[in-house]
Each structure stands twice: as structure tokens, then as C-alpha cells.
mmCIF file of C-alpha atoms in Angstrom:
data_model
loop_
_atom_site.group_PDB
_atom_site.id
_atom_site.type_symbol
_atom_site.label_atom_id
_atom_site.label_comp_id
_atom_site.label_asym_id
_atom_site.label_seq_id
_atom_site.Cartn_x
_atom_site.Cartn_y
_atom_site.Cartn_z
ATOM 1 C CA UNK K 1328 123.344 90.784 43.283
ATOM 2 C CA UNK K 1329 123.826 94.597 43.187
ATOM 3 C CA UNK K 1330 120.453 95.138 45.288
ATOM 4 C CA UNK K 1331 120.930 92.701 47.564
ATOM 5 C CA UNK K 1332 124.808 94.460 48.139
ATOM 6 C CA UNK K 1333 123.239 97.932 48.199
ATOM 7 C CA UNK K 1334 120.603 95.687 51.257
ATOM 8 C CA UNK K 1335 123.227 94.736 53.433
ATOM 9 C CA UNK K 1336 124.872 98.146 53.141
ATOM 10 C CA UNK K 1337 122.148 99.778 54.602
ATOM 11 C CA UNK K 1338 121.365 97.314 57.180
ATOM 12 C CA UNK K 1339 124.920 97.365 58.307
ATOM 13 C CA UNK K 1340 124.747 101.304 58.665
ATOM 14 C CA UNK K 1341 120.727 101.155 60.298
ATOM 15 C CA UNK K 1342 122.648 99.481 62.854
ATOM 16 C CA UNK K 1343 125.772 101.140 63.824
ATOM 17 C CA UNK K 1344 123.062 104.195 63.930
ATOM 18 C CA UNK K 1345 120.536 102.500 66.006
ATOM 19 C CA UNK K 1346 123.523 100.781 68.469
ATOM 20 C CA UNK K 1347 124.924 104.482 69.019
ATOM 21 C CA UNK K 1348 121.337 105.628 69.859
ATOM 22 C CA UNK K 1349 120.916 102.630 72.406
ATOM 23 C CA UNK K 1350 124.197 103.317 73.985
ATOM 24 C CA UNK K 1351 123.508 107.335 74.194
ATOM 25 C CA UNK K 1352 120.104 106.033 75.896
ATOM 26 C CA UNK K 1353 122.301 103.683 78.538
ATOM 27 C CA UNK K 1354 124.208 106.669 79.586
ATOM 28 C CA UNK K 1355 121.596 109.693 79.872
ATOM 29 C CA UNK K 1356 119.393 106.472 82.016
ATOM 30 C CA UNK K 1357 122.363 106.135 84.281
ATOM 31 C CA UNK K 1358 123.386 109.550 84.510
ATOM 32 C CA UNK K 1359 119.874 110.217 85.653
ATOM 33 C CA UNK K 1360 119.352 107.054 87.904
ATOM 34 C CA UNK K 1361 121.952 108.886 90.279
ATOM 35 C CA UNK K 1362 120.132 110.288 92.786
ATOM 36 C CA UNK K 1363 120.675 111.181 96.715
ATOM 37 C CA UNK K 1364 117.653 109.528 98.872
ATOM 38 C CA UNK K 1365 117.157 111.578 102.338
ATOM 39 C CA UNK K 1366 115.022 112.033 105.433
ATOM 40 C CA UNK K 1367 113.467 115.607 106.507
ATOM 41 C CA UNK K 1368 112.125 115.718 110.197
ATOM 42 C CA UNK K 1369 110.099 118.476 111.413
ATOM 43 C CA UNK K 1370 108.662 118.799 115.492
ATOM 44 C CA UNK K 1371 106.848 121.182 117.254
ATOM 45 C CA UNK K 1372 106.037 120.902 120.570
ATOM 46 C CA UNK K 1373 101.986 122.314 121.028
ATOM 47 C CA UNK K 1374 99.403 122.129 124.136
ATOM 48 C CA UNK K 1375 96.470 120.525 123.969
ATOM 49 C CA UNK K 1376 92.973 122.584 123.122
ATOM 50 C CA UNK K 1377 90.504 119.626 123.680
ATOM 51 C CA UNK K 1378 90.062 118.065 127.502
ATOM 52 C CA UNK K 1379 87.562 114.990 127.811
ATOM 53 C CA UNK K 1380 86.435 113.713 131.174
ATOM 54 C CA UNK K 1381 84.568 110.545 131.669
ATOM 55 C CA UNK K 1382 83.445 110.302 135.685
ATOM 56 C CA UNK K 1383 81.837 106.933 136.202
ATOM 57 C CA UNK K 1384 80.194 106.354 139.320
ATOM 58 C CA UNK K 1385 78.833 102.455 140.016
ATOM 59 C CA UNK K 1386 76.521 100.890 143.190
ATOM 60 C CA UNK K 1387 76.423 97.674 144.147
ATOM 61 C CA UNK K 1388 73.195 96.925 146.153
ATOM 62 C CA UNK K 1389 70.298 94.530 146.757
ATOM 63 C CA UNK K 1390 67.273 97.320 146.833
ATOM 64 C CA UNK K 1391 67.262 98.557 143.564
ATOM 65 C CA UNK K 1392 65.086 101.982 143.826
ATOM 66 C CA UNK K 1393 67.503 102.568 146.862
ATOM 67 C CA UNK K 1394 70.048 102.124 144.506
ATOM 68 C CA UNK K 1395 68.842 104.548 142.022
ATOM 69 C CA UNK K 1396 68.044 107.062 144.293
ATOM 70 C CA UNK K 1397 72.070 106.735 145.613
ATOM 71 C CA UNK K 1398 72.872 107.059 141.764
ATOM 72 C CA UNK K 1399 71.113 110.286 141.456
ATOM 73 C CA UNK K 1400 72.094 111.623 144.672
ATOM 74 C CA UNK K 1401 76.058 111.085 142.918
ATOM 75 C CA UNK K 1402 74.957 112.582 139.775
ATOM 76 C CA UNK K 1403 73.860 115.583 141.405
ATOM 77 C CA UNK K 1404 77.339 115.801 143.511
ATOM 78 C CA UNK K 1405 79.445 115.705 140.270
ATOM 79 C CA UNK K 1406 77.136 118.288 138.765
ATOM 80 C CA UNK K 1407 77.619 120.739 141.936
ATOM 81 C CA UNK K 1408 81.438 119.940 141.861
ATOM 82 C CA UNK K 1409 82.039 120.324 138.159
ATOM 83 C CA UNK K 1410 79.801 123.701 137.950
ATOM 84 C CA UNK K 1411 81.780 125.390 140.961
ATOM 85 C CA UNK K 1412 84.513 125.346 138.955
ATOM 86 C CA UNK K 1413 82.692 126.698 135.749
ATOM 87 C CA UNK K 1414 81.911 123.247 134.304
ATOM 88 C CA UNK K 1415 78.394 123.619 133.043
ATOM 89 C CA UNK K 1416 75.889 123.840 130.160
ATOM 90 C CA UNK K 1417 76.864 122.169 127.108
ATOM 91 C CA UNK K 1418 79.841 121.157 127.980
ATOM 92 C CA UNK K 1419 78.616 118.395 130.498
ATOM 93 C CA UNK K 1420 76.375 115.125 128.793
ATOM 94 C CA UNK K 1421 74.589 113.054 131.902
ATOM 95 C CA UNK K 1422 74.565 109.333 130.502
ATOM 96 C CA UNK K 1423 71.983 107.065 131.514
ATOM 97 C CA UNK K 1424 72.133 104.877 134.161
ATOM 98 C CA UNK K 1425 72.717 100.796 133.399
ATOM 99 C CA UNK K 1426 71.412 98.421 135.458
ATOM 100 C CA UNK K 1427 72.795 95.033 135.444
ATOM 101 C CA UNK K 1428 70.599 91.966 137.846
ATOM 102 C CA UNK K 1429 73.124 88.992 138.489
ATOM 103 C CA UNK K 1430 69.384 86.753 139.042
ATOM 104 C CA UNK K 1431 68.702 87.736 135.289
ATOM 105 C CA UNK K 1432 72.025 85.205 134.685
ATOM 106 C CA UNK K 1433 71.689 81.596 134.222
ATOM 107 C CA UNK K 1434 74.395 80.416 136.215
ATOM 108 C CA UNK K 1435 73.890 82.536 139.409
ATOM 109 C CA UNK K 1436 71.324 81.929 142.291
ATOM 110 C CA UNK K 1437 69.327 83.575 144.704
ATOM 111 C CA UNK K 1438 72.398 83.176 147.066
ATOM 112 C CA UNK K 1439 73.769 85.727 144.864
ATOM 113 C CA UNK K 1440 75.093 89.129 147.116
ATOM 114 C CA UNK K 1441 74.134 92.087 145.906
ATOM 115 C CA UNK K 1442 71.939 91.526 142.985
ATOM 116 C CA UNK K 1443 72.101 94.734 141.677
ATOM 117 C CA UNK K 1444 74.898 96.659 139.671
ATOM 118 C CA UNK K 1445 74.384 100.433 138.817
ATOM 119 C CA UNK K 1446 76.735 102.644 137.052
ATOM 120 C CA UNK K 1447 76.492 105.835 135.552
ATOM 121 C CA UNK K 1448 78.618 108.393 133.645
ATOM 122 C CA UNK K 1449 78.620 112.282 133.156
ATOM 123 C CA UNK K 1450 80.903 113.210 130.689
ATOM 124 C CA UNK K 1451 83.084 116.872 130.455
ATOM 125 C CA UNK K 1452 83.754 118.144 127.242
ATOM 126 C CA UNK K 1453 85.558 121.552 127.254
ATOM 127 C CA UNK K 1454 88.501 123.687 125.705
ATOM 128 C CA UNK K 1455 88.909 125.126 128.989
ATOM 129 C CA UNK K 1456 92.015 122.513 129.299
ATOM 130 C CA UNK K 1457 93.432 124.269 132.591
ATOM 131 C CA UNK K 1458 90.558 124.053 134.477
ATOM 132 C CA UNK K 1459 89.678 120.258 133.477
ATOM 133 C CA UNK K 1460 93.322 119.531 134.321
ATOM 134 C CA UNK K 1461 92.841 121.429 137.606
ATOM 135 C CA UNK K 1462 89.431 120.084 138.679
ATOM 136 C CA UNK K 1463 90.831 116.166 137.589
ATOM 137 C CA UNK K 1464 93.336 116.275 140.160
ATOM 138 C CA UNK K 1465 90.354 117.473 142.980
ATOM 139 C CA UNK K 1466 88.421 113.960 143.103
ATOM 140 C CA UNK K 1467 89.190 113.859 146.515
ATOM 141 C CA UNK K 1468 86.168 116.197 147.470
ATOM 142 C CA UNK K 1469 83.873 113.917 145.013
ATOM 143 C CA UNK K 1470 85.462 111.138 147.755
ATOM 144 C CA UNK K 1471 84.639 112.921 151.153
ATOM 145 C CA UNK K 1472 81.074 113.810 149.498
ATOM 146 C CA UNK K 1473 80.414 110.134 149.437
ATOM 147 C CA UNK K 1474 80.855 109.870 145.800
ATOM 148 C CA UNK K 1475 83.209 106.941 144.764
ATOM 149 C CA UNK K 1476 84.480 107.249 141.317
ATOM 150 C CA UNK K 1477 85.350 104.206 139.435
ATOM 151 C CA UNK K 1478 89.186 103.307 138.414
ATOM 152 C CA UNK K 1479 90.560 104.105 134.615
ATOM 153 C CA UNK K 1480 92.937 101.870 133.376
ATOM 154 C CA UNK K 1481 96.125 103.093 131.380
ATOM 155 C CA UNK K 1482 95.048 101.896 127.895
ATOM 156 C CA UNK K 1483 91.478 104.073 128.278
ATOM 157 C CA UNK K 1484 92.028 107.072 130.672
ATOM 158 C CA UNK K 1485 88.921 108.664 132.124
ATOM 159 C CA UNK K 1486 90.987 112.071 131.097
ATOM 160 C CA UNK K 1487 92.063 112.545 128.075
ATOM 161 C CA UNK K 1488 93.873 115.822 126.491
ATOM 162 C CA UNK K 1489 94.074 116.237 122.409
ATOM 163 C CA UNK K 1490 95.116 118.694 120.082
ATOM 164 C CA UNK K 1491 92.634 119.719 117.444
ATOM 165 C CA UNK K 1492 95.186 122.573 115.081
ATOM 166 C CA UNK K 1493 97.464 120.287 113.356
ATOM 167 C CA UNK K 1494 95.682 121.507 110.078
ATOM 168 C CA UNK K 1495 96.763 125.060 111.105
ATOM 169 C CA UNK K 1496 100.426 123.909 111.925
ATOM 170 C CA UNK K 1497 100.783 121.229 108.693
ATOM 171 C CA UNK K 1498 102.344 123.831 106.068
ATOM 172 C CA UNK K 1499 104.623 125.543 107.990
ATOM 173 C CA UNK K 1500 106.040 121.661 109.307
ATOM 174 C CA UNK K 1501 106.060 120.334 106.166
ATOM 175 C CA UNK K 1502 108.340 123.079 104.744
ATOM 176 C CA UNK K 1503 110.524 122.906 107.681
ATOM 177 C CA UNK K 1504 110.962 119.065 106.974
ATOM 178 C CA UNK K 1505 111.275 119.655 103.584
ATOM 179 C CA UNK K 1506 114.039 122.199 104.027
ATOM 180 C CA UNK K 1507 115.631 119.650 106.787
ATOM 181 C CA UNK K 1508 115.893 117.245 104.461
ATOM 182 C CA UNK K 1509 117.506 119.254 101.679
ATOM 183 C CA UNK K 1510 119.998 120.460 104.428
ATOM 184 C CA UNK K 1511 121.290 116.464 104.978
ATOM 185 C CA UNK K 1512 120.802 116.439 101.032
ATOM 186 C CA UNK K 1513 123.557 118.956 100.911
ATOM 187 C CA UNK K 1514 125.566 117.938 103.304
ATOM 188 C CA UNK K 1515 125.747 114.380 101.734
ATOM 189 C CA UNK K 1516 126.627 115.448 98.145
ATOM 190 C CA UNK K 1517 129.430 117.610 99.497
ATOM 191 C CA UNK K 1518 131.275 114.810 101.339
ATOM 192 C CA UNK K 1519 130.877 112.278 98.438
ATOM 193 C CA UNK K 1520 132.005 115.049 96.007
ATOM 194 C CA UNK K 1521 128.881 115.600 93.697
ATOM 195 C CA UNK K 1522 126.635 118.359 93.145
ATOM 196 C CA UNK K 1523 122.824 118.559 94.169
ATOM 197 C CA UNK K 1524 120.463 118.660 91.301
ATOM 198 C CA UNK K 1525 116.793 119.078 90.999
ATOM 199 C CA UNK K 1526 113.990 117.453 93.355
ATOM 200 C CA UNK K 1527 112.886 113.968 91.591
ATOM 201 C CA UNK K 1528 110.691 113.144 94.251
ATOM 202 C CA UNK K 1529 109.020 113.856 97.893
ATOM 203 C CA UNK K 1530 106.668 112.084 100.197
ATOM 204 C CA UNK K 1531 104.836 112.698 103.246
ATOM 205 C CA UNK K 1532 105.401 110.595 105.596
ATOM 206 C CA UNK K 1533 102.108 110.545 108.464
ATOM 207 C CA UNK K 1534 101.891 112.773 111.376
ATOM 208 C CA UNK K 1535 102.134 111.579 114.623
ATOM 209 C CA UNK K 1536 100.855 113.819 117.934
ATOM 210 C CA UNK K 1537 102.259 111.854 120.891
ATOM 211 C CA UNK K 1538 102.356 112.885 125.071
ATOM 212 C CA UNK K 1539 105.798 115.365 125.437
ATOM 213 C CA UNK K 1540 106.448 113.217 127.675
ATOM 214 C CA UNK K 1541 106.013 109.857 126.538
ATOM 215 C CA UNK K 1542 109.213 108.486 125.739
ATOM 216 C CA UNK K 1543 110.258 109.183 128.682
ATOM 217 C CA UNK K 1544 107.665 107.975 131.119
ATOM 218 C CA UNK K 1545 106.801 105.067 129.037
ATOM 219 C CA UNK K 1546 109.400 103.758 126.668
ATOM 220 C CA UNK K 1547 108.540 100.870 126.118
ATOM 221 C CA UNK K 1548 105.104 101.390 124.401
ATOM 222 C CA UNK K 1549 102.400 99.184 125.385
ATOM 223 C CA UNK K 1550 98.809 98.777 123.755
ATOM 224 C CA UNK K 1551 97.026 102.008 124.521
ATOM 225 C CA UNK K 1552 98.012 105.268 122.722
ATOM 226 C CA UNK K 1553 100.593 107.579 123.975
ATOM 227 C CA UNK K 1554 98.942 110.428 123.201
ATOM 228 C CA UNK K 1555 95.730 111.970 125.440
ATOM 229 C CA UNK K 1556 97.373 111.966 128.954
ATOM 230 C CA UNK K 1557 99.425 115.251 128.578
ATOM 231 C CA UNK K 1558 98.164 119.047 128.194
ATOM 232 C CA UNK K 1559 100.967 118.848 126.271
ATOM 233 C CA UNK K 1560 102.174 116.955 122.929
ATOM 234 C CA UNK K 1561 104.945 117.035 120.505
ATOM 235 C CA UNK K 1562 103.927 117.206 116.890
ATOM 236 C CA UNK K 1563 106.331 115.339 114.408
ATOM 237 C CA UNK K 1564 106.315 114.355 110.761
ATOM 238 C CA UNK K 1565 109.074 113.124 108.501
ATOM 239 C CA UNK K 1566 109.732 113.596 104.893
ATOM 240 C CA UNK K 1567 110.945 110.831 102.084
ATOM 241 C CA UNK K 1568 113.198 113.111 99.501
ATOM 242 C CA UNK K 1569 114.868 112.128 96.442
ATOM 243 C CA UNK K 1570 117.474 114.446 94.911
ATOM 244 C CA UNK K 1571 119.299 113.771 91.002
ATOM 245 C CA UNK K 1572 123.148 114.108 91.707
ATOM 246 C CA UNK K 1573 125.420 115.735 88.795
#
């Protein structure tokens, strides 16, 4: 009777002791569940460093060597054009020439005009950004040498302008957003009357390198990517941050 008394009285006290350590554990969890969640936003705007140029030429014609030979004789026109302005070397790649004969098709007969199709493609690759930018806007003397240059469409421009140095730029943006968003963090906690604590957590968000100009020209963004038709680009990323409150 005495042991089992002596039992009881110890269970009784195990679990005022162990209810006082539960409810100690409620409040540090909810003192520490307080927290401030906030957005940093960097943005630089950069110019582009990288300039790609596809010119493709294409003949429609029944004689195919006369064909080829017209092929070449364009070839050799873009080549003159692109090296008077200092476009040469290894910066210029001369694709082959595809030749496509409607007869070859199934479905087509030898009423068919113009049998064969003939395009071809020299492609500019260059830092010299400037210059490509310059020469792109010259095609009208490609034109009056007989040279007709096929159409780009929005979604896959024949020119195309990107920026290769977001490595170099990354740090230095990520502590700006990073500061940014400790700034809003501040600003927060002083209007709702609490004091910042320590960083509980940060994420980088991706970074995006989009036309300067885009959201203006086109804002309503279609399929293609907004981001090779300017020589110039803004740079943005954006921070997740997570701050403890006191």
C-alpha cells in the first residue's frame, strides 16, 4: 500500500515536470516561428558582348548547276560585304548548301515549277557587337548586288545580341538584392512594432537577362525569347529572405 502511495507520488510529480517542459517547448517554438518573409530585387542594366548573324540566301530554279553556280556567286557577295567591314577569318562559318527536288516528292509532278530549291547560310560570330549591329542594318547593298536574303521571323531572329559576363556581375547583384531585401525587412518590422533578428533563411531566385527594351516594345510576351534583339539588356534577379522577429 505504502509503495504503491510512494508510485503515484512520483508519477504525479514526473508529470507536472514533464507538462512544464512541454509548455516551455510551445513557447520558445512560437517565439521562434515569428519570422518576417521578404523580397530583395537587384538590376543592372549591361550591353551585350556576343553578336550572331545568320544570312540565308535561297534560289528557286529549274537548272540546277545554274543554280549552284548563282548560290556561290551570293556566297562570295556576303563574304566581300562582311570582310569590308572587318568581318573575316574565324569569325565567319560558310554552311553547306541544301538542295531540295520537288520531283523527288510523291505527290508532285513533272508539271511542277521550279524543281529546284537551294539555300545556303554563312554565319557571323563576333564580339565586335557595334560593327555587326552596324553592318545588319546595311542589307540593302547585299539587295542592289543581286543578293536576296531570306526573311527572319520574330520568334528566331537572323541577329541575335547576348551577354556572356553575368558570372562576373552575379556577386556584386546578389549582395545588392540581399541588402534590398533586408532594407523592406526593416522597414516592415518598424511599422508593425518588432525588432529584426537574425537571417533564418535566403534563396536565390533565377536570373533573368531580357532586351532593355522589352517591356516596352513587346508587353505582352509571345513565344520567342525577349532577350537577343537588343545590344542592350537589363540583368535582374530576386531574392526569397526570411528574418526571426523579437
Amino acid at each position: 500500500m505504502i509503495r504503491t502511495l510512494f508510485l503515484s507520488i512520483v508519477l504525479f510529480f514526473a508529470l507536472i515536470i514533464s507538462s512544464f517542459g512541454i509548455g516551455n517547448s510551445i513557447q520558445r517554438f512560437k517565439k521562434e516561428d515569428r519570422y518576417i518573409a521578404v523580397k530583395g530585387f537587384a538590376e543592372r542594366e549591361v550591353k551585350a558582348d556576343l553578336a550572331l548573324w545568320l544570312i540565308k540566301t535561297r534560289i528557286a530554279t529549274n537548272d540546277l548547276a545554274s543554280g549552284l553556280q548563282q548560290i556561290d556567286s551570293n556566297k562570295a557577295k556576303i563574304l566581300d560585304f562582311l570582310g569590308s567591314h572587318g568581318l573575316n577569318g574565324d569569325e565567319v562559318v560558310v554552311h553547306n548548301t541544301n538542295v531540295t527536288d520537288k520531283m523527288a516528292r510523291d505527290y508532285l509532278t513533272e508539271n511542277t515549277p521550279l524543281r529546284y530549291i537551294l539555300e545556303n547560310a554563312v554565319q557571323v560570330r563576333t564580339d565586335k557587337v557595334d560593327t555587326l549591329l552596324f553592318v545588319s542594318r546595311q542589307t540593302d547593298k547585299l539587295l542592289q548586288a543581286g543578293v536576296l536574303i531570306s526573311a527572319s521571323h520574330d520568334y528566331n531572329p537572323a541577329v541575335k545580341f547576348m551577354y556572356s559576363g553575368l558570372n562576373d556581375i552575379k556577386p556584386a547583384m546578389l549582395s545588392e538584392a540581399t541588402q534590398n531585401a533586408r532594407t523592406a525587412a526593416l522597414e516592415f518590422a518598424k511599422e508593425s512594432g518588432v525588432s529584426l533578428g537574425k537571417l533564418r533563411k535566403a534563396n536565390q531566385g533565377l536570373f533573368s537577362i531580357v532586351d532593355r527594351d522589352y517591356s516596352i516594345m513587346a508587353p505582352n510576351a509571345g513565344a520567342y525569347s525577349p532577350s537577343t534583339n537588343d545590344i542592350f539588356k537589363n540583368v535582374r534577379v530576386v531574392v526569397n529572405v526570411e528574418y526571426s522577429v523579437e
